Amino acid sequence: MTVELAVAMAMFVGLVAYAVFGGADFGSGLYDITAGGAARGAELRTEIDHSIGPVWEANHVWLIYVLVTWWTGFPTAFAAAMSTLILPLLFALLGIVLRGAGFAFRKYSPTLSQARLYGALFAGSSLIAPFFLGTVAGAIASGRVPADGQGDRWSSWLNPTSLLTGAITVACCTFLAGTFLTADASRAGHEALAAQLRRRTLLVGTVTGALVLGSLLPITRDAPTLAQGLTGRAAPLIVTSILGGIVALVLLFRHRAGAARVSAVIAVASVVVGWGAAQYPWLLVDQMTITDAAGAPATLRALLLVAALAGIIVIPPLVYLFRLTQTEQWTHD
């Protein structure tokens, strides 16, 4: 294995982690915004606060890791993507910032109207951020980011592949969040809330599956290189994702939300890994390969060392943090 491929794989591991953990975080926004009024939705919103409160900032460690590795290890590809896709990236960044502000401020709002405003900001931004991140992925995967970075600022991400990828990203995040929230509510003994979340998550999961399958034909026409990879080397991963989603839905239906989380994670992670496998060896599809985009060998070797040290330093505390949030015995006041 070449050093540039090793760095790309290390970067992609961070991307998968962000898709799973950050996705489960972002996806809570839809459940929040559809929870109902202040009284009716109080229990669900409290559950959301409890579930994501300890980890919502920690999840962005993965995004920072991916971006730093990308611009350090593959600077020309990073510059091209940042130049062409500056608009969706700015929209995604705005969503992340506003989401954090809304989540923090609504807890300390002195009036109900302010709490509603910040709650709507949190929920809406939770959908905006993953959508635009998805459009970025779609633009890259459909070959609309030229190596010189002079791609069209609008059509590069306002196209069938990008818009479908954005919608699928939001749907996958929402399905993950619903599965985790259902398991948390069930573990805490809030059976009525768990039943409500279970019904919503089953619906979201069904819609997500239909959206993924329905997008295959448009993507085949709009992004032939990606489609060829999806039906070729990535086909086993796509099948794994479909099976994982079906198993998660069955487990949810049978009131086994804890086990459903594992299947849901497998389903979403398989989609992301399948996307990466489908576009290999391209970093910018049809424009720049991983080898072409790689930086200096000394820089790449240093990145691998830093990634290994980061894994040793960062991952154990994160695992411990998630373990604490999953084993804590929590009840509503």
CSV table of C-alpha atoms in Angstrom, one decimal:
chain,number,residue,atom,x,y,z
A,1,MET,CA,0.0,0.0,0.0
A,2,THR,CA,1.3,3.4,-1.0
A,3,VAL,CA,1.7,6.2,1.6
A,4,GLU,CA,-0.9,8.4,-0.2
A,5,LEU,CA,-3.5,5.6,-0.2
A,6,ALA,CA,-2.8,5.0,3.5
A,7,VAL,CA,-3.4,8.7,4.3
A,8,ALA,CA,-6.6,8.7,2.1
A,9,MET,CA,-7.9,5.7,4.0
A,10,ALA,CA,-7.1,7.2,7.3
A,11,MET,CA,-9.0,10.4,6.2
A,12,PHE,CA,-11.9,8.3,5.1
A,13,VAL,CA,-12.2,6.5,8.4
A,14,GLY,CA,-12.7,9.9,10.0
A,15,LEU,CA,-15.4,10.7,7.4
A,16,VAL,CA,-17.2,7.4,8.2
A,17,ALA,CA,-17.1,8.2,11.9
A,18,TYR,CA,-18.5,11.7,11.3
A,19,ALA,CA,-21.2,10.3,9.1
A,20,VAL,CA,-22.3,7.9,11.9
A,21,PHE,CA,-21.8,9.9,15.1
A,22,GLY,CA,-22.4,13.4,13.6
A,23,GLY,CA,-25.2,12.0,11.6
A,24,ALA,CA,-27.0,10.7,14.6
A,25,ASP,CA,-26.5,14.1,16.2
A,26,PHE,CA,-27.8,16.1,13.2
A,27,GLY,CA,-30.8,13.9,12.6
A,28,SER,CA,-32.4,14.8,15.9
A,29,GLY,CA,-33.5,18.1,14.3
A,30,LEU,CA,-36.4,16.6,12.4
A,31,TYR,CA,-37.8,14.9,15.6
A,32,ASP,CA,-37.4,18.2,17.5
A,33,ILE,CA,-39.2,20.4,14.9
A,34,THR,CA,-42.1,17.9,14.6
A,35,ALA,CA,-42.4,17.2,18.4
A,36,GLY,CA,-45.4,19.6,18.8
A,37,GLY,CA,-46.0,22.6,21.0
A,38,ALA,CA,-44.2,23.5,24.2
A,39,ALA,CA,-46.2,21.2,26.4
A,40,ARG,CA,-46.8,18.3,24.0
A,41,GLY,CA,-43.1,18.2,22.8
A,42,ALA,CA,-41.4,18.8,26.1
A,43,GLU,CA,-40.7,15.2,26.8
A,44,LEU,CA,-39.2,14.5,23.4
A,45,ARG,CA,-37.1,17.6,23.4
A,46,THR,CA,-35.8,16.8,26.9
A,47,GLU,CA,-34.9,13.4,25.6
A,48,ILE,CA,-33.0,14.9,22.6
A,49,ASP,CA,-31.2,17.3,24.9
A,50,HIS,CA,-30.2,14.4,27.2
A,51,SER,CA,-29.0,12.2,24.3
A,52,ILE,CA,-26.9,14.7,22.3
A,53,GLY,CA,-26.0,17.2,25.1
A,54,PRO,CA,-22.7,15.4,26.2
A,55,VAL,CA,-21.5,14.7,22.6
A,56,TRP,CA,-22.8,17.3,20.2
A,57,GLU,CA,-19.5,19.2,20.2
A,58,ALA,CA,-17.3,16.2,20.5
A,59,ASN,CA,-18.7,14.8,17.2
A,60,HIS,CA,-17.1,17.7,15.2
A,61,VAL,CA,-13.7,16.3,16.1
A,62,TRP,CA,-14.1,14.0,13.2
A,63,LEU,CA,-14.9,16.9,10.8
A,64,ILE,CA,-11.9,18.8,11.9
A,65,TYR,CA,-9.7,15.7,11.5
A,66,VAL,CA,-11.0,15.1,7.9
A,67,LEU,CA,-10.5,18.7,6.8
A,68,VAL,CA,-7.0,19.0,8.3
A,69,THR,CA,-5.9,15.7,6.7
A,70,TRP,CA,-7.4,16.7,3.4
A,71,TRP,CA,-5.8,20.1,3.1
A,72,THR,CA,-2.4,18.9,4.4
A,73,GLY,CA,-2.2,15.6,2.6
A,74,PHE,CA,-4.0,16.5,-0.7
A,75,PRO,CA,-3.7,20.3,-1.0
A,76,THR,CA,-4.5,20.7,-4.7
A,77,ALA,CA,-7.7,18.7,-4.4
A,78,PHE,CA,-8.7,20.6,-1.3
A,79,ALA,CA,-8.1,24.0,-2.9
A,80,ALA,CA,-10.1,22.9,-6.0
A,81,ALA,CA,-13.1,21.7,-3.9
A,82,MET,CA,-13.0,24.8,-1.7
A,83,SER,CA,-13.0,27.1,-4.7
A,84,THR,CA,-15.7,25.4,-6.7
A,85,LEU,CA,-18.0,24.5,-3.8
A,86,ILE,CA,-17.6,27.6,-1.6
A,87,LEU,CA,-21.3,28.2,-1.5
A,88,PRO,CA,-22.6,24.9,-0.2
A,89,LEU,CA,-19.6,24.7,2.2
A,90,LEU,CA,-20.5,28.1,3.6
A,91,PHE,CA,-24.2,27.1,3.9
A,92,ALA,CA,-23.1,23.9,5.8
A,93,LEU,CA,-20.8,25.9,8.1
A,94,LEU,CA,-23.6,28.4,8.8
A,95,GLY,CA,-25.9,25.5,9.6
A,96,ILE,CA,-23.4,24.0,12.0
A,97,VAL,CA,-22.8,27.4,13.8
A,98,LEU,CA,-26.4,28.3,14.0
A,99,ARG,CA,-27.3,24.8,15.2
A,100,GLY,CA,-24.9,25.1,18.1
A,101,ALA,CA,-26.1,28.5,19.0
A,102,GLY,CA,-29.7,27.5,19.0
A,103,PHE,CA,-29.1,24.3,21.0
A,104,ALA,CA,-27.2,26.3,23.7
A,105,PHE,CA,-29.3,29.4,23.9
A,106,ARG,CA,-32.7,27.7,24.1
A,107,LYS,CA,-31.8,26.2,27.4
A,108,TYR,CA,-31.3,29.6,29.0
A,109,SER,CA,-34.0,31.6,27.2
A,110,PRO,CA,-35.9,33.8,29.7
A,111,THR,CA,-39.1,33.6,27.7
A,112,LEU,CA,-41.1,30.9,25.9
A,113,SER,CA,-41.1,32.8,22.7
A,114,GLN,CA,-37.3,33.0,22.7
A,115,ALA,CA,-37.0,29.3,23.5
A,116,ARG,CA,-39.2,28.6,20.5
A,117,LEU,CA,-37.1,30.8,18.3
A,118,TYR,CA,-33.8,29.1,19.3
A,119,GLY,CA,-35.4,25.7,19.1
A,120,ALA,CA,-36.6,26.3,15.6
A,121,LEU,CA,-33.0,27.6,14.8
A,122,PHE,CA,-31.5,24.4,16.2
A,123,ALA,CA,-33.9,22.1,14.4
A,124,GLY,CA,-33.8,23.8,11.0
A,125,SER,CA,-30.0,24.1,11.1
A,126,SER,CA,-29.8,20.4,12.0
A,127,LEU,CA,-31.3,19.7,8.6
A,128,ILE,CA,-29.5,22.4,6.6
A,129,ALA,CA,-26.0,21.3,7.6
A,130,PRO,CA,-26.1,17.6,6.5
A,131,PHE,CA,-28.0,18.6,3.3
A,132,PHE,CA,-25.3,20.9,2.1
A,133,LEU,CA,-22.5,18.6,3.1
A,134,GLY,CA,-24.3,15.9,1.1
A,135,THR,CA,-24.4,18.2,-2.0
A,136,VAL,CA,-20.7,18.7,-1.7
A,137,ALA,CA,-20.2,14.9,-1.7
A,138,GLY,CA,-22.5,14.7,-4.7
A,139,ALA,CA,-20.7,17.4,-6.6
A,140,ILE,CA,-17.3,15.6,-6.1
A,141,ALA,CA,-18.7,12.2,-6.9
A,142,SER,CA,-20.3,13.4,-10.1
A,143,GLY,CA,-17.1,14.9,-11.5
A,144,ARG,CA,-18.2,18.6,-11.3
A,145,VAL,CA,-15.1,19.8,-9.4
A,146,PRO,CA,-12.3,20.5,-11.9
A,147,ALA,CA,-8.7,20.2,-10.9
A,148,ASP,CA,-8.1,23.9,-11.4
A,149,GLY,CA,-11.0,24.8,-9.0
A,150,GLN,CA,-12.8,26.9,-11.7
A,151,GLY,CA,-16.0,24.9,-11.7
A,152,ASP,CA,-19.4,26.7,-11.8
A,153,ARG,CA,-20.3,28.0,-8.4
A,154,TRP,CA,-24.0,27.0,-8.8
A,155,SER,CA,-24.4,24.1,-11.2
A,156,SER,CA,-21.6,22.2,-9.5
A,157,TRP,CA,-24.0,21.4,-6.6
A,158,LEU,CA,-27.4,22.3,-8.0
A,159,ASN,CA,-27.7,19.1,-10.1
A,160,PRO,CA,-29.5,15.7,-9.7
A,161,THR,CA,-26.7,13.8,-8.0
A,162,SER,CA,-25.8,16.6,-5.5
A,163,LEU,CA,-29.5,17.2,-4.6
A,164,LEU,CA,-30.3,13.5,-4.2
A,165,THR,CA,-27.1,13.0,-2.1
A,166,GLY,CA,-28.1,15.9,0.1
A,167,ALA,CA,-31.6,14.4,0.6
A,168,ILE,CA,-30.2,11.0,1.3
A,169,THR,CA,-27.7,12.4,3.8
A,170,VAL,CA,-30.5,14.1,5.7
A,171,ALA,CA,-32.7,10.9,5.6
A,172,CYS,CA,-29.8,8.7,6.8
A,173,CYS,CA,-29.0,11.1,9.7
A,174,THR,CA,-32.7,11.2,10.7
A,175,PHE,CA,-33.0,7.4,10.6
A,176,LEU,CA,-29.9,7.0,12.8
A,177,ALA,CA,-31.1,9.7,15.2
A,178,GLY,CA,-34.5,8.0,15.5
A,179,THR,CA,-33.0,4.6,16.2
A,180,PHE,CA,-30.7,6.0,18.9
A,181,LEU,CA,-33.4,8.1,20.5
A,182,THR,CA,-35.8,5.2,20.6
A,183,ALA,CA,-33.2,3.0,22.3
A,184,ASP,CA,-32.4,5.8,24.8
A,185,ALA,CA,-36.1,6.4,25.7
A,186,SER,CA,-36.7,2.6,26.0
A,187,ARG,CA,-33.7,2.2,28.3
A,188,ALA,CA,-34.9,5.0,30.5
A,189,GLY,CA,-38.3,3.4,30.9
A,190,HIS,CA,-40.2,6.0,28.9
A,191,GLU,CA,-42.3,3.5,27.0
A,192,ALA,CA,-44.9,5.9,25.6
A,193,LEU,CA,-42.1,8.2,24.2
A,194,ALA,CA,-40.3,5.1,22.9
A,195,ALA,CA,-43.4,3.9,21.1
A,196,GLN,CA,-43.9,7.4,19.5
A,197,LEU,CA,-40.3,7.5,18.4
A,198,ARG,CA,-40.5,3.9,17.1
A,199,ARG,CA,-43.4,4.7,14.8
A,200,ARG,CA,-41.7,7.8,13.4
A,201,THR,CA,-38.4,6.0,12.9
A,202,LEU,CA,-40.0,3.2,11.1
A,203,LEU,CA,-41.6,5.7,8.7
A,204,VAL,CA,-38.3,7.6,8.2
A,205,GLY,CA,-36.4,4.3,7.6
A,206,THR,CA,-38.9,3.2,5.0
A,207,VAL,CA,-38.7,6.6,3.2
A,208,THR,CA,-34.9,6.5,3.4
A,209,GLY,CA,-34.8,3.1,1.7
A,210,ALA,CA,-37.2,4.2,-1.0
A,211,LEU,CA,-35.1,7.4,-1.6
A,212,VAL,CA,-31.8,5.4,-1.8
A,213,LEU,CA,-33.3,2.9,-4.3
A,214,GLY,CA,-35.2,5.6,-6.3
A,215,SER,CA,-32.0,7.7,-6.7
A,216,LEU,CA,-30.1,4.9,-8.5
A,217,LEU,CA,-31.5,5.7,-12.0
A,218,PRO,CA,-31.0,9.5,-11.9
A,219,ILE,CA,-27.4,9.0,-10.5
A,220,THR,CA,-26.7,6.5,-13.2
A,221,ARG,CA,-27.5,9.0,-15.9
A,222,ASP,CA,-25.9,12.0,-14.2
A,223,ALA,CA,-22.8,10.5,-12.7
A,224,PRO,CA,-21.7,7.5,-14.8
A,225,THR,CA,-18.3,7.0,-13.2
A,226,LEU,CA,-19.8,6.8,-9.8
A,227,ALA,CA,-22.7,4.6,-11.0
A,228,GLN,CA,-20.2,2.2,-12.6
A,229,GLY,CA,-18.4,1.9,-9.2
A,230,LEU,CA,-21.6,1.4,-7.3
A,231,THR,CA,-22.7,-1.5,-9.5
A,232,GLY,CA,-19.1,-2.9,-9.6
A,233,ARG,CA,-16.7,-3.0,-6.7
A,234,ALA,CA,-19.1,-1.3,-4.3
A,235,ALA,CA,-22.0,-3.5,-5.0
A,236,PRO,CA,-21.5,-5.8,-1.9
A,237,LEU,CA,-21.4,-2.8,0.3
A,238,ILE,CA,-24.6,-1.4,-1.1
A,239,VAL,CA,-26.3,-4.8,-0.6
A,240,THR,CA,-24.9,-4.8,3.0
A,241,SER,CA,-26.4,-1.4,3.5
A,242,ILE,CA,-29.8,-2.5,2.2
A,243,LEU,CA,-29.8,-5.6,4.4
A,244,GLY,CA,-28.6,-3.6,7.4
A,245,GLY,CA,-31.5,-1.1,7.0
A,246,ILE,CA,-34.1,-3.9,6.7
A,247,VAL,CA,-32.8,-5.7,9.8
A,248,ALA,CA,-32.8,-2.4,11.7
A,249,LEU,CA,-36.5,-1.8,10.7
A,250,VAL,CA,-37.4,-5.4,11.7
A,251,LEU,CA,-35.7,-5.0,15.1
A,252,LEU,CA,-37.4,-1.7,15.7
A,253,PHE,CA,-40.8,-3.2,14.8
A,254,ARG,CA,-40.1,-6.0,17.3
A,255,HIS,CA,-39.2,-3.5,20.1
A,256,ARG,CA,-35.5,-4.3,20.0
A,257,ALA,CA,-34.2,-0.7,19.6
A,258,GLY,CA,-30.9,-1.4,21.3
A,259,ALA,CA,-29.9,-4.1,18.7
A,260,ALA,CA,-31.4,-2.0,15.9
A,261,ARG,CA,-28.8,0.7,16.6
A,262,VAL,CA,-26.0,-1.7,15.4
A,263,SER,CA,-27.9,-2.5,12.2
A,264,ALA,CA,-28.6,1.1,11.5
A,265,VAL,CA,-25.0,2.1,12.0
A,266,ILE,CA,-23.9,-0.8,9.6
A,267,ALA,CA,-26.5,0.4,7.0
A,268,VAL,CA,-25.3,4.0,7.1
A,269,ALA,CA,-21.6,3.2,7.3
A,270,SER,CA,-21.9,0.8,4.4
A,271,VAL,CA,-23.4,3.6,2.2
A,272,VAL,CA,-20.5,5.9,3.0
A,273,VAL,CA,-17.8,3.2,2.5
A,274,GLY,CA,-19.6,2.1,-0.7
A,275,TRP,CA,-19.4,5.7,-2.0
A,276,GLY,CA,-15.7,5.8,-1.3
A,277,ALA,CA,-15.1,2.4,-2.9
A,278,ALA,CA,-17.2,3.4,-6.0
A,279,GLN,CA,-15.1,6.5,-6.7
A,280,TYR,CA,-11.7,4.9,-6.1
A,281,PRO,CA,-9.1,5.8,-7.3
A,282,TRP,CA,-10.4,9.3,-7.8
A,283,LEU,CA,-10.2,11.9,-5.1
A,284,LEU,CA,-12.1,14.3,-7.4
A,285,VAL,CA,-14.0,12.0,-9.8
A,286,ASP,CA,-12.8,12.2,-13.4
A,287,GLN,CA,-10.5,15.0,-12.5
A,288,MET,CA,-7.8,14.0,-10.0
A,289,THR,CA,-6.7,10.7,-8.5
A,290,ILE,CA,-5.4,10.1,-5.0
A,291,THR,CA,-1.9,9.8,-6.4
A,292,ASP,CA,-2.2,13.0,-8.5
A,293,ALA,CA,-3.5,15.0,-5.5
A,294,ALA,CA,-1.0,13.8,-2.9
A,295,GLY,CA,1.4,16.2,-1.2
A,296,ALA,CA,5.0,15.7,-0.4
A,297,PRO,CA,5.9,12.1,0.8
A,298,ALA,CA,7.4,13.5,4.0
A,299,THR,CA,4.2,15.4,4.8
A,300,LEU,CA,2.2,12.2,4.2
A,301,ARG,CA,4.3,10.1,6.5
A,302,ALA,CA,4.0,12.8,9.2
A,303,LEU,CA,0.3,12.7,8.7
A,304,LEU,CA,0.1,9.0,9.3
A,305,LEU,CA,2.1,9.4,12.5
A,306,VAL,CA,-0.2,12.2,13.7
A,307,ALA,CA,-3.2,10.1,12.8
A,308,ALA,CA,-1.9,7.2,14.8
A,309,LEU,CA,-1.1,9.5,17.8
A,310,ALA,CA,-4.5,11.1,17.5
A,311,GLY,CA,-6.2,7.7,17.6
A,312,ILE,CA,-4.3,6.9,20.8
A,313,ILE,CA,-5.0,10.2,22.5
A,314,VAL,CA,-8.5,11.0,21.3
A,315,ILE,CA,-10.4,7.8,20.7
A,316,PRO,CA,-10.2,6.3,24.3
A,317,PRO,CA,-11.8,9.5,25.9
A,318,LEU,CA,-14.5,9.6,23.2
A,319,VAL,CA,-15.3,5.9,23.8
A,320,TYR,CA,-15.5,6.6,27.5
A,321,LEU,CA,-17.7,9.6,26.9
A,322,PHE,CA,-20.1,7.6,24.8
A,323,ARG,CA,-20.1,4.8,27.3
A,324,LEU,CA,-21.0,7.2,30.1
A,325,THR,CA,-23.9,8.6,28.1
A,326,GLN,CA,-25.2,5.1,27.2
A,327,THR,CA,-25.0,3.6,30.7
A,328,GLU,CA,-26.2,6.6,32.7
A,329,GLN,CA,-29.5,6.0,34.5
A,330,TRP,CA,-31.6,9.0,33.6
A,331,THR,CA,-35.2,9.9,34.5
A,332,HIS,CA,-37.3,13.0,33.8
A,333,ASP,CA,-37.8,15.4,36.6
